[in-house]
Coordinates of C-alpha atoms in Angstrom, one line a residue:
X13 CA 49.3 12.5 24.2
X14 CA 49.8 12.2 20.4
X15 CA 48.6 8.6 20.5
X16 CA 45.4 9.7 22.2
X17 CA 44.8 12.4 19.5
X18 CA 45.5 9.8 16.7
X19 CA 43.2 7.3 18.3
X20 CA 40.4 9.8 18.8
X21 CA 40.7 10.9 15.1
X22 CA 40.8 7.2 14.0
X23 CA 37.6 6.5 15.9
X24 CA 35.9 9.6 14.6
X25 CA 36.8 8.7 11.0
X26 CA 35.6 5.1 11.3
X27 CA 32.3 6.1 12.9
X28 CA 31.7 8.6 10.1
X29 CA 32.5 6.0 7.5
X30 CA 30.1 3.5 9.2
X31 CA 27.2 6.1 9.1
X32 CA 27.8 6.7 5.4
X33 CA 27.9 2.9 4.7
X34 CA 24.7 2.4 6.7
X35 CA 23.0 5.3 4.8
X36 CA 24.0 3.7 1.5
X37 CA 22.7 0.3 2.5
X38 CA 19.4 1.9 3.5
X39 CA 19.3 3.8 0.2
X40 CA 19.8 0.5 -1.7
X41 CA 17.0 -1.0 0.5
X42 CA 14.7 1.9 -0.2
X43 CA 15.2 1.6 -4.0
X44 CA 14.6 -2.1 -3.7
X45 CA 11.3 -1.5 -2.0
X46 CA 10.5 1.2 -4.6
X47 CA 11.2 -1.2 -7.5
X48 CA 8.9 -3.8 -5.8
X49 CA 6.2 -1.0 -5.7
X50 CA 6.2 -1.1 -1.9
X51 CA 6.1 2.7 -1.8
X52 CA 5.2 3.0 1.9
X53 CA 8.2 1.0 2.9
X54 CA 10.4 2.9 0.5
X55 CA 9.2 6.2 2.0
X56 CA 10.2 5.1 5.5
X57 CA 13.6 4.0 4.3
X58 CA 14.2 7.2 2.2
X59 CA 13.2 9.3 5.2
X60 CA 15.8 7.5 7.3
X61 CA 18.5 8.1 4.8
X62 CA 17.7 11.8 4.6
X63 CA 17.6 12.0 8.4
X64 CA 21.1 10.4 8.6
X65 CA 22.6 12.4 5.8
X66 CA 21.2 14.9 3.3
X67 CA 21.0 13.0 0.0
X68 CA 19.7 14.0 -3.4
X69 CA 18.9 10.4 -4.5
X70 CA 16.9 9.7 -1.3
X71 CA 15.0 13.0 -1.9
X72 CA 14.2 12.0 -5.5
X73 CA 13.1 8.5 -4.4
X74 CA 11.0 9.9 -1.7
X75 CA 9.3 12.3 -4.1
X76 CA 8.7 9.5 -6.6
X77 CA 7.3 7.3 -3.9
X78 CA 4.8 9.9 -2.7
X79 CA 3.8 10.5 -6.3
X80 CA 3.0 6.9 -6.9
X81 CA 0.9 6.8 -3.8
X82 CA -1.0 9.8 -5.4
X83 CA 0.2 12.1 -2.6
X84 CA 1.1 14.9 -4.9
X85 CA 1.3 17.6 -2.2
X86 CA 4.1 15.9 -0.4
X87 CA 5.8 14.7 -3.6
X88 CA 5.8 18.3 -4.9
X89 CA 7.0 19.6 -1.5
X90 CA 10.0 17.2 -1.3
X91 CA 10.9 17.6 -5.0
X92 CA 10.8 21.4 -5.0
X93 CA 12.9 21.5 -1.9
X94 CA 15.4 19.1 -3.5
X95 CA 15.5 21.3 -6.6
X96 CA 16.2 24.3 -4.4
X97 CA 19.0 22.3 -2.6
X98 CA 20.6 20.5 -5.5
X99 CA 19.6 22.2 -8.8
X100 CA 18.8 20.7 -12.1
X101 CA 19.6 17.0 -11.8
X102 CA 18.0 14.8 -14.4
X103 CA 15.9 12.4 -12.3
X104 CA 14.8 15.2 -10.1
X105 CA 13.7 17.3 -13.1
X106 CA 11.8 14.3 -14.5
X107 CA 10.0 13.7 -11.2
X108 CA 8.9 17.4 -11.2
X109 CA 7.6 17.2 -14.7
X110 CA 5.6 14.1 -13.9
X111 CA 4.2 15.2 -10.5
X112 CA 3.2 18.7 -11.7
X113 CA 1.4 17.0 -14.7
X114 CA -0.3 14.4 -12.4
X115 CA -1.3 17.1 -10.0
X116 CA -2.8 19.1 -12.9
X117 CA -2.3 22.5 -11.3
X118 CA 0.9 23.8 -12.9
X119 CA 1.3 22.4 -16.4
X120 CA 3.3 25.4 -17.6
X121 CA 5.9 24.8 -14.9
X122 CA 5.8 21.1 -15.7
X123 CA 6.8 22.0 -19.3
X124 CA 9.5 24.4 -18.1
X125 CA 11.1 21.5 -16.1
X126 CA 10.8 19.3 -19.1
X127 CA 12.6 21.8 -21.3
X128 CA 15.3 22.0 -18.6
X129 CA 15.6 18.2 -18.4
X130 CA 15.9 17.9 -22.2
X131 CA 18.9 20.4 -22.0
X132 CA 20.5 18.6 -19.0
X133 CA 20.1 15.0 -20.4
X134 CA 18.4 14.7 -23.8
X135 CA 18.7 10.9 -23.6
X136 CA 17.3 10.6 -20.1
X137 CA 16.2 7.2 -18.7
X138 CA 15.0 6.5 -15.2
X139 CA 17.2 3.8 -13.6
X140 CA 14.7 2.1 -11.3
X141 CA 12.6 -0.3 -13.3
X142 CA 9.8 2.0 -14.3
X143 CA 10.9 2.1 -18.0
X144 CA 10.5 5.9 -18.0
X145 CA 12.4 7.6 -20.7
X146 CA 12.7 10.9 -22.4
X147 CA 9.8 9.7 -24.6
X148 CA 7.5 9.8 -21.6
X149 CA 8.6 13.4 -21.0
X150 CA 7.7 14.3 -24.6
X151 CA 4.3 12.7 -24.1
X152 CA 3.7 14.6 -20.9
X153 CA 4.6 17.8 -22.6
X154 CA 2.2 17.0 -25.4
X155 CA -0.5 16.4 -22.9
X156 CA 0.3 19.6 -21.0
X157 CA 0.3 21.7 -24.1
X158 CA -3.0 20.1 -25.2
X159 CA -4.6 20.9 -21.8
X160 CA -3.2 24.4 -22.0
X161 CA -4.8 24.9 -25.5
X162 CA -1.4 25.1 -27.4
X163 CA -2.3 22.5 -30.0
X164 CA 0.7 23.4 -32.3
X165 CA 3.3 22.6 -29.6
X166 CA 1.2 19.6 -28.5
X167 CA 1.3 18.1 -32.0
X168 CA 5.0 18.9 -32.3
X169 CA 5.7 16.8 -29.2
X170 CA 3.6 14.0 -30.6
X171 CA 5.4 14.1 -33.9
X172 CA 8.7 13.7 -32.1
X173 CA 7.3 10.3 -31.0
X174 CA 5.4 9.4 -34.1
X175 CA 6.6 11.3 -37.2
X176 CA 3.7 9.8 -39.2
X177 CA 1.0 11.3 -37.1
X178 CA -0.8 14.3 -38.6
X179 CA -4.0 16.0 -37.7
X180 CA -5.6 19.2 -38.8
X181 CA -5.5 21.0 -35.5
X182 CA -7.3 24.0 -37.0
X183 CA -10.5 22.0 -36.7
X184 CA -12.3 20.5 -33.7
X185 CA -12.1 17.0 -35.3
X186 CA -8.3 17.4 -35.6
X187 CA -8.0 18.6 -32.0
X188 CA -10.0 15.6 -30.9
X189 CA -7.8 13.3 -33.0
X190 CA -4.7 14.8 -31.4
X191 CA -6.3 14.2 -27.9
X192 CA -7.0 10.6 -28.8
X193 CA -3.5 10.1 -30.0
X194 CA -2.1 11.4 -26.7
X195 CA -4.4 9.1 -24.8
X196 CA -3.5 6.1 -27.0
X197 CA 0.2 6.7 -26.5
X198 CA 0.0 7.0 -22.8
X199 CA 1.0 3.8 -21.1
X200 CA 0.1 5.0 -17.7
X201 CA 2.4 4.5 -14.7

């Protein structure tokens, strides 16, 4: 009888281990597709990983993939749910900063997530070949503040990236110069 119990436990443990290994393999495949900019294929794989086992990294990848397909609604939905489930993880916060900025509907919240990211990981760098760094977050904050009409904070963010930049933001010409600097520094995604 003890042998049957041990065999049953051994089988259960090995099956659970196989499922986790398969999910990890699919997660790696999903990121490979993402890095190749095959976002639809990445979405399918990230969804499979999430279905098999709740996974922060897959949720983040799914959110980024939707964002790069300009599906901001689904991206925001996935990322805010992941934030609710997992809290303030750096790649998740960065994705929320970017998608809320791209969506253009909640720039204040985008800046709040940026502030949170800068506390969690002041040297943040995205690890999946997009060359996104904390400097991109500063630039997004500068753009958000500019669009919100907070030119003082906007120029502060730009000066973190280019300490030589100066514009008289008390004038319309200075505000225009600041806007042009933001546009010139934006590499796009």
